[in-house]
Amino acid sequence: MDIRKAILIFAGTVCVGLGVLGMFLPLMPTTVFLLMAAYCYSRSSDKFHDWLLSNRLCGKYITNYRSGKGITARQKFTTILSLWASIGFSMWLVSNRLWLVLLLAGIAIGVTTHILWIKTYRLETESEAIQANA
């Protein structure tokens, strides 16, 4: 195995760990880290990539996003809430530097806009799925 693949596998594994933590910690994003892990694994190891996409905890986040289904409303809400909580705290810490507060606010507005533009994934009920296939 070459050094590049080993580094990508290591980085992917770290991202998976952070993504799993994000499932349980309110201020940690999940989807971003899992997408980064999928990218790292896709460039380094089919075995790890297949495991990640078929994993019952992580796989649905990645496959829904990559297939164009989007992310759930809960994921959007949690992401935006944690974004503004962490950026708001950072803005409070650097409140004496107006340019930095404005930069952080601009970043938060941009990321929030991007998240809101991502398609919202809605779970289909069994009857809706049957009607759609009929």
PDB file of C-alpha atoms in Angstrom:
ATOM      1  CA  MET A   1       0.000   0.000   0.000  1.00  0.00           C
ATOM      2  CA  ASP A   2       1.392   3.386  -0.899  1.00  0.00           C
ATOM      3  CA  ILE A   3       1.634   6.276   1.543  1.00  0.00           C
ATOM      4  CA  ARG A   4      -1.150   8.278  -0.176  1.00  0.00           C
ATOM      5  CA  LYS A   5      -3.680   5.474   0.312  1.00  0.00           C
ATOM      6  CA  ALA A   6      -2.636   5.004   3.933  1.00  0.00           C
ATOM      7  CA  ILE A   7      -3.082   8.727   4.638  1.00  0.00           C
ATOM      8  CA  LEU A   8      -6.514   8.737   2.969  1.00  0.00           C
ATOM      9  CA  ILE A   9      -7.628   5.674   4.932  1.00  0.00           C
ATOM     10  CA  PHE A  10      -6.440   7.312   8.165  1.00  0.00           C
ATOM     11  CA  ALA A  11      -8.186  10.604   7.309  1.00  0.00           C
ATOM     12  CA  GLY A  12     -11.370   8.738   6.359  1.00  0.00           C
ATOM     13  CA  THR A  13     -11.336   6.836   9.631  1.00  0.00           C
ATOM     14  CA  VAL A  14     -10.890  10.052  11.628  1.00  0.00           C
ATOM     15  CA  CYS A  15     -13.805  11.590   9.702  1.00  0.00           C
ATOM     16  CA  VAL A  16     -15.998   8.565  10.425  1.00  0.00           C
ATOM     17  CA  GLY A  17     -15.179   8.911  14.129  1.00  0.00           C
ATOM     18  CA  LEU A  18     -16.057  12.612  14.101  1.00  0.00           C
ATOM     19  CA  GLY A  19     -19.243  11.911  12.142  1.00  0.00           C
ATOM     20  CA  VAL A  20     -20.352   9.270  14.645  1.00  0.00           C
ATOM     21  CA  LEU A  21     -19.660  11.706  17.488  1.00  0.00           C
ATOM     22  CA  GLY A  22     -21.818  14.216  15.621  1.00  0.00           C
ATOM     23  CA  MET A  23     -24.750  11.815  15.811  1.00  0.00           C
ATOM     24  CA  PHE A  24     -24.708  12.143  19.588  1.00  0.00           C
ATOM     25  CA  LEU A  25     -23.251  15.608  20.258  1.00  0.00           C
ATOM     26  CA  PRO A  26     -25.532  18.489  19.306  1.00  0.00           C
ATOM     27  CA  LEU A  27     -22.761  20.868  18.182  1.00  0.00           C
ATOM     28  CA  MET A  28     -20.965  18.397  15.907  1.00  0.00           C
ATOM     29  CA  PRO A  29     -22.032  18.007  12.271  1.00  0.00           C
ATOM     30  CA  THR A  30     -22.507  14.473  10.991  1.00  0.00           C
ATOM     31  CA  THR A  31     -23.095  14.636   7.261  1.00  0.00           C
ATOM     32  CA  VAL A  32     -20.047  16.762   6.435  1.00  0.00           C
ATOM     33  CA  PHE A  33     -17.637  14.387   8.161  1.00  0.00           C
ATOM     34  CA  LEU A  34     -19.256  11.305   6.644  1.00  0.00           C
ATOM     35  CA  LEU A  35     -19.086  12.805   3.159  1.00  0.00           C
ATOM     36  CA  MET A  36     -15.403  13.568   3.693  1.00  0.00           C
ATOM     37  CA  ALA A  37     -14.867   9.992   4.884  1.00  0.00           C
ATOM     38  CA  ALA A  38     -16.651   8.645   1.800  1.00  0.00           C
ATOM     39  CA  TYR A  39     -14.420  10.782  -0.416  1.00  0.00           C
ATOM     40  CA  CYS A  40     -11.248   9.594   1.329  1.00  0.00           C
ATOM     41  CA  TYR A  41     -12.310   5.954   1.208  1.00  0.00           C
ATOM     42  CA  SER A  42     -13.418   6.180  -2.443  1.00  0.00           C
ATOM     43  CA  ARG A  43      -9.897   7.288  -3.341  1.00  0.00           C
ATOM     44  CA  SER A  44      -8.125   4.689  -1.228  1.00  0.00           C
ATOM     45  CA  SER A  45     -10.072   1.538  -0.351  1.00  0.00           C
ATOM     46  CA  ASP A  46     -13.089  -0.135  -1.946  1.00  0.00           C
ATOM     47  CA  LYS A  47     -13.453  -2.284   1.168  1.00  0.00           C
ATOM     48  CA  PHE A  48     -13.780   0.700   3.539  1.00  0.00           C
ATOM     49  CA  HIS A  49     -15.928   2.644   1.058  1.00  0.00           C
ATOM     50  CA  ASP A  50     -18.377  -0.253   0.664  1.00  0.00           C
ATOM     51  CA  TRP A  51     -18.465  -0.738   4.436  1.00  0.00           C
ATOM     52  CA  LEU A  52     -19.266   2.952   4.990  1.00  0.00           C
ATOM     53  CA  LEU A  53     -22.054   3.065   2.414  1.00  0.00           C
ATOM     54  CA  SER A  54     -23.675  -0.107   3.745  1.00  0.00           C
ATOM     55  CA  ASN A  55     -23.257   0.747   7.428  1.00  0.00           C
ATOM     56  CA  ARG A  56     -26.625   1.005   9.208  1.00  0.00           C
ATOM     57  CA  LEU A  57     -25.599   4.106  11.194  1.00  0.00           C
ATOM     58  CA  CYS A  58     -23.716   6.058   8.539  1.00  0.00           C
ATOM     59  CA  GLY A  59     -24.771   4.746   5.163  1.00  0.00           C
ATOM     60  CA  LYS A  60     -28.132   6.465   4.883  1.00  0.00           C
ATOM     61  CA  TYR A  61     -26.668   9.949   5.411  1.00  0.00           C
ATOM     62  CA  ILE A  62     -24.233   9.522   2.570  1.00  0.00           C
ATOM     63  CA  THR A  63     -26.401   7.632   0.107  1.00  0.00           C
ATOM     64  CA  ASN A  64     -29.334  10.045   0.489  1.00  0.00           C
ATOM     65  CA  TYR A  65     -27.119  13.076  -0.080  1.00  0.00           C
ATOM     66  CA  ARG A  66     -25.104  11.592  -2.955  1.00  0.00           C
ATOM     67  CA  SER A  67     -28.182  10.217  -4.722  1.00  0.00           C
ATOM     68  CA  GLY A  68     -29.756  13.666  -4.779  1.00  0.00           C
ATOM     69  CA  LYS A  69     -32.434  12.913  -2.187  1.00  0.00           C
ATOM     70  CA  GLY A  70     -30.949  15.529   0.128  1.00  0.00           C
ATOM     71  CA  ILE A  71     -30.873  15.684   3.895  1.00  0.00           C
ATOM     72  CA  THR A  72     -33.716  15.505   6.399  1.00  0.00           C
ATOM     73  CA  ALA A  73     -35.332  18.561   7.926  1.00  0.00           C
ATOM     74  CA  ARG A  74     -33.987  17.444  11.305  1.00  0.00           C
ATOM     75  CA  GLN A  75     -30.438  17.350   9.929  1.00  0.00           C
ATOM     76  CA  LYS A  76     -30.901  20.818   8.455  1.00  0.00           C
ATOM     77  CA  PHE A  77     -32.266  22.173  11.727  1.00  0.00           C
ATOM     78  CA  THR A  78     -29.502  20.596  13.814  1.00  0.00           C
ATOM     79  CA  THR A  79     -26.785  21.759  11.439  1.00  0.00           C
ATOM     80  CA  ILE A  80     -28.050  25.342  11.308  1.00  0.00           C
ATOM     81  CA  LEU A  81     -28.580  25.445  15.073  1.00  0.00           C
ATOM     82  CA  SER A  82     -25.086  24.157  15.816  1.00  0.00           C
ATOM     83  CA  LEU A  83     -23.604  26.456  13.168  1.00  0.00           C
ATOM     84  CA  TRP A  84     -25.153  29.575  14.674  1.00  0.00           C
ATOM     85  CA  ALA A  85     -24.406  28.479  18.251  1.00  0.00           C
ATOM     86  CA  SER A  86     -20.719  27.957  17.527  1.00  0.00           C
ATOM     87  CA  ILE A  87     -20.353  31.006  15.265  1.00  0.00           C
ATOM     88  CA  GLY A  88     -22.345  33.122  17.731  1.00  0.00           C
ATOM     89  CA  PHE A  89     -20.042  32.056  20.554  1.00  0.00           C
ATOM     90  CA  SER A  90     -17.024  32.842  18.385  1.00  0.00           C
ATOM     91  CA  MET A  91     -18.473  36.254  17.509  1.00  0.00           C
ATOM     92  CA  TRP A  92     -19.002  36.959  21.202  1.00  0.00           C
ATOM     93  CA  LEU A  93     -15.366  36.023  21.944  1.00  0.00           C
ATOM     94  CA  VAL A  94     -14.014  38.396  19.292  1.00  0.00           C
ATOM     95  CA  SER A  95     -16.645  41.113  19.713  1.00  0.00           C
ATOM     96  CA  ASN A  96     -13.971  43.808  19.964  1.00  0.00           C
ATOM     97  CA  ARG A  97     -12.917  43.164  16.327  1.00  0.00           C
ATOM     98  CA  LEU A  98     -15.799  44.294  14.129  1.00  0.00           C
ATOM     99  CA  TRP A  99     -14.239  43.026  10.889  1.00  0.00           C
ATOM    100  CA  LEU A 100     -13.950  39.522  12.343  1.00  0.00           C
ATOM    101  CA  VAL A 101     -17.527  39.561  13.624  1.00  0.00           C
ATOM    102  CA  LEU A 102     -18.735  40.612  10.159  1.00  0.00           C
ATOM    103  CA  LEU A 103     -16.626  37.913   8.500  1.00  0.00           C
ATOM    104  CA  LEU A 104     -18.033  35.217  10.804  1.00  0.00           C
ATOM    105  CA  ALA A 105     -21.583  36.483  10.254  1.00  0.00           C
ATOM    106  CA  GLY A 106     -21.044  36.415   6.481  1.00  0.00           C
ATOM    107  CA  ILE A 107     -19.749  32.846   6.629  1.00  0.00           C
ATOM    108  CA  ALA A 108     -22.695  31.755   8.784  1.00  0.00           C
ATOM    109  CA  ILE A 109     -25.196  33.393   6.421  1.00  0.00           C
ATOM    110  CA  GLY A 110     -23.538  31.753   3.408  1.00  0.00           C
ATOM    111  CA  VAL A 111     -23.481  28.290   4.964  1.00  0.00           C
ATOM    112  CA  THR A 112     -27.057  28.646   6.203  1.00  0.00           C
ATOM    113  CA  THR A 113     -28.190  29.626   2.703  1.00  0.00           C
ATOM    114  CA  HIS A 114     -26.387  26.630   1.222  1.00  0.00           C
ATOM    115  CA  ILE A 115     -27.950  24.229   3.727  1.00  0.00           C
ATOM    116  CA  LEU A 116     -31.422  25.620   3.082  1.00  0.00           C
ATOM    117  CA  TRP A 117     -30.948  25.178  -0.676  1.00  0.00           C
ATOM    118  CA  ILE A 118     -30.082  21.497  -0.284  1.00  0.00           C
ATOM    119  CA  LYS A 119     -33.085  19.344  -1.108  1.00  0.00           C
ATOM    120  CA  THR A 120     -35.034  18.190   1.954  1.00  0.00           C
ATOM    121  CA  TYR A 121     -35.339  14.422   2.128  1.00  0.00           C
ATOM    122  CA  ARG A 122     -38.756  13.226   3.219  1.00  0.00           C
ATOM    123  CA  LEU A 123     -39.335   9.643   4.207  1.00  0.00           C
ATOM    124  CA  GLU A 124     -41.980   8.040   2.046  1.00  0.00           C
ATOM    125  CA  THR A 125     -44.685   6.115   3.785  1.00  0.00           C
ATOM    126  CA  GLU A 126     -45.328   2.610   2.525  1.00  0.00           C
ATOM    127  CA  SER A 127     -48.650   3.618   0.957  1.00  0.00           C
ATOM    128  CA  GLU A 128     -47.050   6.558  -0.904  1.00  0.00           C
ATOM    129  CA  ALA A 129     -44.349   4.256  -2.277  1.00  0.00           C
ATOM    130  CA  ILE A 130     -46.985   1.771  -3.464  1.00  0.00           C
ATOM    131  CA  GLN A 131     -49.035   4.528  -5.134  1.00  0.00           C
ATOM    132  CA  ALA A 132     -45.953   5.916  -6.847  1.00  0.00           C
ATOM    133  CA  ASN A 133     -45.087   2.509  -8.284  1.00  0.00           C
ATOM    134  CA  ALA A 134     -48.665   1.773  -9.427  1.00  0.00           C
TER     135      ALA A 134
END
